[in-house]
Amino acid sequence: MKLFTLKILMLFILFTSCNDSKKENTNVTSTTKTESKTTKRATTFEDTRWKLVTFMGQDVSHTKAFITFSSKNNKAYGNATCNNFNGTYKLENGNRIVLSKMVSTLKACPDMSIETSFLEVLEQTDNYSLNQNKMTLNKARMAPFAIFEAVK
């Protein structure tokens, strides 16, 4: 009888400790998944709407300029302050990017100074960098052409 009771007690301890461990792992996994989703959302280069906040060292956060890089079809599209634009992009090793076939609508707007330069910069950009919710478009090792913030 003592042996039977001891076996039952051992099974109970084993079952309880496995159950607690399983619950603990589930919480850790769901937390990790949540953190991963949050982190991924804030730092994913593709499929994020990036609002232009600084252009050639000047604050331009008041504009509606943005860019998005679609992973589905390697298309880049957005708004250059007045006109919409789109084209293709190719990502390469070392955060290198090639933007090409950029075209835009042809609306006449009161101030085209940022827009014209912005579209030219897209053609010259050869790399990007990510830092939390910020993304920069650059050429070589020069100062960033443009700084963007992820739009939630």
PDB file of C-alpha atoms in Angstrom:
ATOM      1  CA  MET A   1       0.000   0.000   0.000  1.00  0.00           C
ATOM      2  CA  LYS A   2       2.876   2.344   0.855  1.00  0.00           C
ATOM      3  CA  LEU A   3       4.443   1.693  -2.552  1.00  0.00           C
ATOM      4  CA  PHE A   4       1.152   2.452  -4.301  1.00  0.00           C
ATOM      5  CA  THR A   5       0.751   5.728  -2.383  1.00  0.00           C
ATOM      6  CA  LEU A   6       4.336   6.677  -3.153  1.00  0.00           C
ATOM      7  CA  LYS A   7       3.775   6.027  -6.875  1.00  0.00           C
ATOM      8  CA  ILE A   8       0.610   8.152  -6.851  1.00  0.00           C
ATOM      9  CA  LEU A   9       2.461  10.942  -5.047  1.00  0.00           C
ATOM     10  CA  MET A  10       5.329  10.801  -7.595  1.00  0.00           C
ATOM     11  CA  LEU A  11       2.863  10.916 -10.499  1.00  0.00           C
ATOM     12  CA  PHE A  12       1.090  13.859  -8.905  1.00  0.00           C
ATOM     13  CA  ILE A  13       4.380  15.771  -8.463  1.00  0.00           C
ATOM     14  CA  LEU A  14       5.461  14.933 -11.999  1.00  0.00           C
ATOM     15  CA  PHE A  15       2.111  15.994 -13.456  1.00  0.00           C
ATOM     16  CA  THR A  16       2.006  19.221 -11.453  1.00  0.00           C
ATOM     17  CA  SER A  17       5.570  20.247 -12.295  1.00  0.00           C
ATOM     18  CA  CYS A  18       5.036  19.530 -16.009  1.00  0.00           C
ATOM     19  CA  ASN A  19       1.817  21.507 -15.992  1.00  0.00           C
ATOM     20  CA  ASP A  20       3.435  24.533 -14.315  1.00  0.00           C
ATOM     21  CA  SER A  21       6.343  24.378 -16.705  1.00  0.00           C
ATOM     22  CA  LYS A  22       3.995  24.218 -19.655  1.00  0.00           C
ATOM     23  CA  LYS A  23       2.022  27.238 -18.417  1.00  0.00           C
ATOM     24  CA  GLU A  24       5.235  29.161 -17.876  1.00  0.00           C
ATOM     25  CA  ASN A  25       6.483  28.384 -21.385  1.00  0.00           C
ATOM     26  CA  THR A  26       3.159  29.388 -22.922  1.00  0.00           C
ATOM     27  CA  ASN A  27       3.355  32.787 -21.265  1.00  0.00           C
ATOM     28  CA  VAL A  28       6.952  33.290 -22.327  1.00  0.00           C
ATOM     29  CA  THR A  29       6.143  32.248 -25.886  1.00  0.00           C
ATOM     30  CA  SER A  30       3.122  34.527 -26.160  1.00  0.00           C
ATOM     31  CA  THR A  31       5.093  37.405 -24.681  1.00  0.00           C
ATOM     32  CA  THR A  32       7.931  36.734 -27.081  1.00  0.00           C
ATOM     33  CA  LYS A  33       5.500  36.582 -29.987  1.00  0.00           C
ATOM     34  CA  THR A  34       3.926  39.852 -28.890  1.00  0.00           C
ATOM     35  CA  GLU A  35       7.313  41.503 -28.486  1.00  0.00           C
ATOM     36  CA  SER A  36       8.419  40.093 -31.816  1.00  0.00           C
ATOM     37  CA  LYS A  37       5.339  41.450 -33.578  1.00  0.00           C
ATOM     38  CA  THR A  38       5.839  44.851 -31.993  1.00  0.00           C
ATOM     39  CA  THR A  39       9.522  44.906 -32.851  1.00  0.00           C
ATOM     40  CA  LYS A  40       8.918  43.630 -36.369  1.00  0.00           C
ATOM     41  CA  ARG A  41       6.243  46.212 -36.990  1.00  0.00           C
ATOM     42  CA  ALA A  42       8.467  49.049 -35.855  1.00  0.00           C
ATOM     43  CA  THR A  43      11.541  47.975 -37.787  1.00  0.00           C
ATOM     44  CA  THR A  44      10.391  46.204 -40.932  1.00  0.00           C
ATOM     45  CA  PHE A  45      11.714  47.962 -44.012  1.00  0.00           C
ATOM     46  CA  GLU A  46       9.137  46.490 -46.363  1.00  0.00           C
ATOM     47  CA  ASP A  47       5.365  46.855 -46.050  1.00  0.00           C
ATOM     48  CA  THR A  48       5.655  49.849 -43.723  1.00  0.00           C
ATOM     49  CA  ARG A  49       4.447  53.325 -44.564  1.00  0.00           C
ATOM     50  CA  TRP A  50       7.434  55.644 -44.038  1.00  0.00           C
ATOM     51  CA  LYS A  51       6.593  59.344 -43.548  1.00  0.00           C
ATOM     52  CA  LEU A  52       9.254  61.813 -44.661  1.00  0.00           C
ATOM     53  CA  VAL A  53      10.335  63.953 -41.690  1.00  0.00           C
ATOM     54  CA  THR A  54      13.761  65.304 -42.696  1.00  0.00           C
ATOM     55  CA  PHE A  55      14.971  65.984 -46.213  1.00  0.00           C
ATOM     56  CA  MET A  56      18.533  67.123 -46.976  1.00  0.00           C
ATOM     57  CA  GLY A  57      18.898  68.176 -43.334  1.00  0.00           C
ATOM     58  CA  GLN A  58      15.667  70.226 -43.243  1.00  0.00           C
ATOM     59  CA  ASP A  59      12.527  69.419 -41.222  1.00  0.00           C
ATOM     60  CA  VAL A  60       9.699  68.576 -43.634  1.00  0.00           C
ATOM     61  CA  SER A  61       7.373  66.744 -41.248  1.00  0.00           C
ATOM     62  CA  HIS A  62       4.568  69.144 -42.239  1.00  0.00           C
ATOM     63  CA  THR A  63       4.389  67.577 -45.735  1.00  0.00           C
ATOM     64  CA  LYS A  64       2.360  64.537 -46.671  1.00  0.00           C
ATOM     65  CA  ALA A  65       5.351  62.874 -48.348  1.00  0.00           C
ATOM     66  CA  PHE A  66       5.806  59.160 -47.697  1.00  0.00           C
ATOM     67  CA  ILE A  67       7.163  55.984 -49.264  1.00  0.00           C
ATOM     68  CA  THR A  68       6.235  52.308 -48.953  1.00  0.00           C
ATOM     69  CA  PHE A  69       8.190  49.308 -50.215  1.00  0.00           C
ATOM     70  CA  SER A  70       5.828  46.443 -51.059  1.00  0.00           C
ATOM     71  CA  SER A  71       7.318  42.980 -50.564  1.00  0.00           C
ATOM     72  CA  LYS A  72       4.585  41.396 -52.695  1.00  0.00           C
ATOM     73  CA  ASN A  73       5.762  42.849 -55.998  1.00  0.00           C
ATOM     74  CA  ASN A  74       8.941  44.835 -55.190  1.00  0.00           C
ATOM     75  CA  LYS A  75       7.163  48.102 -55.936  1.00  0.00           C
ATOM     76  CA  ALA A  76       8.014  51.356 -54.228  1.00  0.00           C
ATOM     77  CA  TYR A  77       5.224  53.912 -54.102  1.00  0.00           C
ATOM     78  CA  GLY A  78       4.230  57.007 -52.222  1.00  0.00           C
ATOM     79  CA  ASN A  79       3.727  60.732 -52.352  1.00  0.00           C
ATOM     80  CA  ALA A  80       6.504  63.253 -53.014  1.00  0.00           C
ATOM     81  CA  THR A  81       4.630  66.167 -51.287  1.00  0.00           C
ATOM     82  CA  CYS A  82       2.138  66.812 -54.128  1.00  0.00           C
ATOM     83  CA  ASN A  83       2.305  64.065 -56.742  1.00  0.00           C
ATOM     84  CA  ASN A  84       2.075  60.319 -56.274  1.00  0.00           C
ATOM     85  CA  PHE A  85       4.948  58.195 -57.541  1.00  0.00           C
ATOM     86  CA  ASN A  86       5.823  54.562 -58.026  1.00  0.00           C
ATOM     87  CA  GLY A  87       8.582  52.380 -59.360  1.00  0.00           C
ATOM     88  CA  THR A  88      10.493  49.227 -58.559  1.00  0.00           C
ATOM     89  CA  TYR A  89      13.165  48.401 -56.033  1.00  0.00           C
ATOM     90  CA  LYS A  90      15.648  45.628 -55.455  1.00  0.00           C
ATOM     91  CA  LEU A  91      17.254  44.865 -52.085  1.00  0.00           C
ATOM     92  CA  GLU A  92      20.829  43.618 -52.022  1.00  0.00           C
ATOM     93  CA  ASN A  93      23.273  42.525 -49.309  1.00  0.00           C
ATOM     94  CA  GLY A  94      24.419  45.103 -46.792  1.00  0.00           C
ATOM     95  CA  ASN A  95      21.198  47.194 -46.784  1.00  0.00           C
ATOM     96  CA  ARG A  96      21.819  48.149 -50.387  1.00  0.00           C
ATOM     97  CA  ILE A  97      18.855  49.185 -52.508  1.00  0.00           C
ATOM     98  CA  VAL A  98      18.342  49.992 -56.164  1.00  0.00           C
ATOM     99  CA  LEU A  99      15.301  52.100 -57.054  1.00  0.00           C
ATOM    100  CA  SER A 100      14.373  52.296 -60.713  1.00  0.00           C
ATOM    101  CA  LYS A 101      11.613  53.102 -63.184  1.00  0.00           C
ATOM    102  CA  MET A 102      10.327  55.854 -60.918  1.00  0.00           C
ATOM    103  CA  VAL A 103       7.396  57.757 -62.414  1.00  0.00           C
ATOM    104  CA  SER A 104       5.017  60.283 -60.929  1.00  0.00           C
ATOM    105  CA  THR A 105       1.760  62.030 -61.653  1.00  0.00           C
ATOM    106  CA  LEU A 106       2.081  65.513 -63.155  1.00  0.00           C
ATOM    107  CA  LYS A 107      -0.071  67.802 -61.033  1.00  0.00           C
ATOM    108  CA  ALA A 108       1.100  71.407 -60.886  1.00  0.00           C
ATOM    109  CA  CYS A 109       1.550  72.449 -57.281  1.00  0.00           C
ATOM    110  CA  PRO A 110       2.395  75.824 -55.712  1.00  0.00           C
ATOM    111  CA  ASP A 111       5.728  74.624 -54.262  1.00  0.00           C
ATOM    112  CA  MET A 112       7.546  71.861 -56.127  1.00  0.00           C
ATOM    113  CA  SER A 113      10.999  72.472 -54.616  1.00  0.00           C
ATOM    114  CA  ILE A 114      11.021  69.515 -52.214  1.00  0.00           C
ATOM    115  CA  GLU A 115       9.182  67.247 -54.611  1.00  0.00           C
ATOM    116  CA  THR A 116      11.551  67.674 -57.521  1.00  0.00           C
ATOM    117  CA  SER A 117      14.600  67.076 -55.329  1.00  0.00           C
ATOM    118  CA  PHE A 118      12.945  64.178 -53.521  1.00  0.00           C
ATOM    119  CA  LEU A 119      12.281  62.287 -56.765  1.00  0.00           C
ATOM    120  CA  GLU A 120      15.879  62.901 -57.891  1.00  0.00           C
ATOM    121  CA  VAL A 121      17.191  61.614 -54.558  1.00  0.00           C
ATOM    122  CA  LEU A 122      15.217  58.388 -54.949  1.00  0.00           C
ATOM    123  CA  GLU A 123      17.095  57.714 -58.180  1.00  0.00           C
ATOM    124  CA  GLN A 124      20.481  58.379 -56.480  1.00  0.00           C
ATOM    125  CA  THR A 125      19.852  56.380 -53.292  1.00  0.00           C
ATOM    126  CA  ASP A 126      21.964  53.248 -53.007  1.00  0.00           C
ATOM    127  CA  ASN A 127      21.473  52.151 -49.377  1.00  0.00           C
ATOM    128  CA  TYR A 128      19.177  52.469 -46.400  1.00  0.00           C
ATOM    129  CA  SER A 129      19.405  52.073 -42.643  1.00  0.00           C
ATOM    130  CA  LEU A 130      16.900  51.232 -39.942  1.00  0.00           C
ATOM    131  CA  ASN A 131      16.947  52.327 -36.320  1.00  0.00           C
ATOM    132  CA  GLN A 132      13.813  51.420 -34.353  1.00  0.00           C
ATOM    133  CA  ASN A 133      10.998  53.361 -36.062  1.00  0.00           C
ATOM    134  CA  LYS A 134      13.286  55.476 -38.265  1.00  0.00           C
ATOM    135  CA  MET A 135      14.576  54.701 -41.750  1.00  0.00           C
ATOM    136  CA  THR A 136      17.074  56.681 -43.797  1.00  0.00           C
ATOM    137  CA  LEU A 137      17.821  56.680 -47.502  1.00  0.00           C
ATOM    138  CA  ASN A 138      21.476  57.369 -48.276  1.00  0.00           C
ATOM    139  CA  LYS A 139      24.106  57.460 -50.971  1.00  0.00           C
ATOM    140  CA  ALA A 140      27.463  55.868 -50.163  1.00  0.00           C
ATOM    141  CA  ARG A 141      28.666  57.110 -46.765  1.00  0.00           C
ATOM    142  CA  MET A 142      27.326  60.637 -47.104  1.00  0.00           C
ATOM    143  CA  ALA A 143      24.851  62.221 -44.719  1.00  0.00           C
ATOM    144  CA  PRO A 144      21.326  60.837 -45.128  1.00  0.00           C
ATOM    145  CA  PHE A 145      19.323  62.247 -48.033  1.00  0.00           C
ATOM    146  CA  ALA A 146      16.055  61.594 -46.272  1.00  0.00           C
ATOM    147  CA  ILE A 147      14.886  60.448 -42.835  1.00  0.00           C
ATOM    148  CA  PHE A 148      11.510  58.755 -42.412  1.00  0.00           C
ATOM    149  CA  GLU A 149       9.414  57.621 -39.464  1.00  0.00           C
ATOM    150  CA  ALA A 150       7.198  54.547 -39.480  1.00  0.00           C
ATOM    151  CA  VAL A 151       3.500  55.425 -39.540  1.00  0.00           C
ATOM    152  CA  LYS A 152       1.389  53.250 -37.299  1.00  0.00           C
TER     153      LYS A 152
END
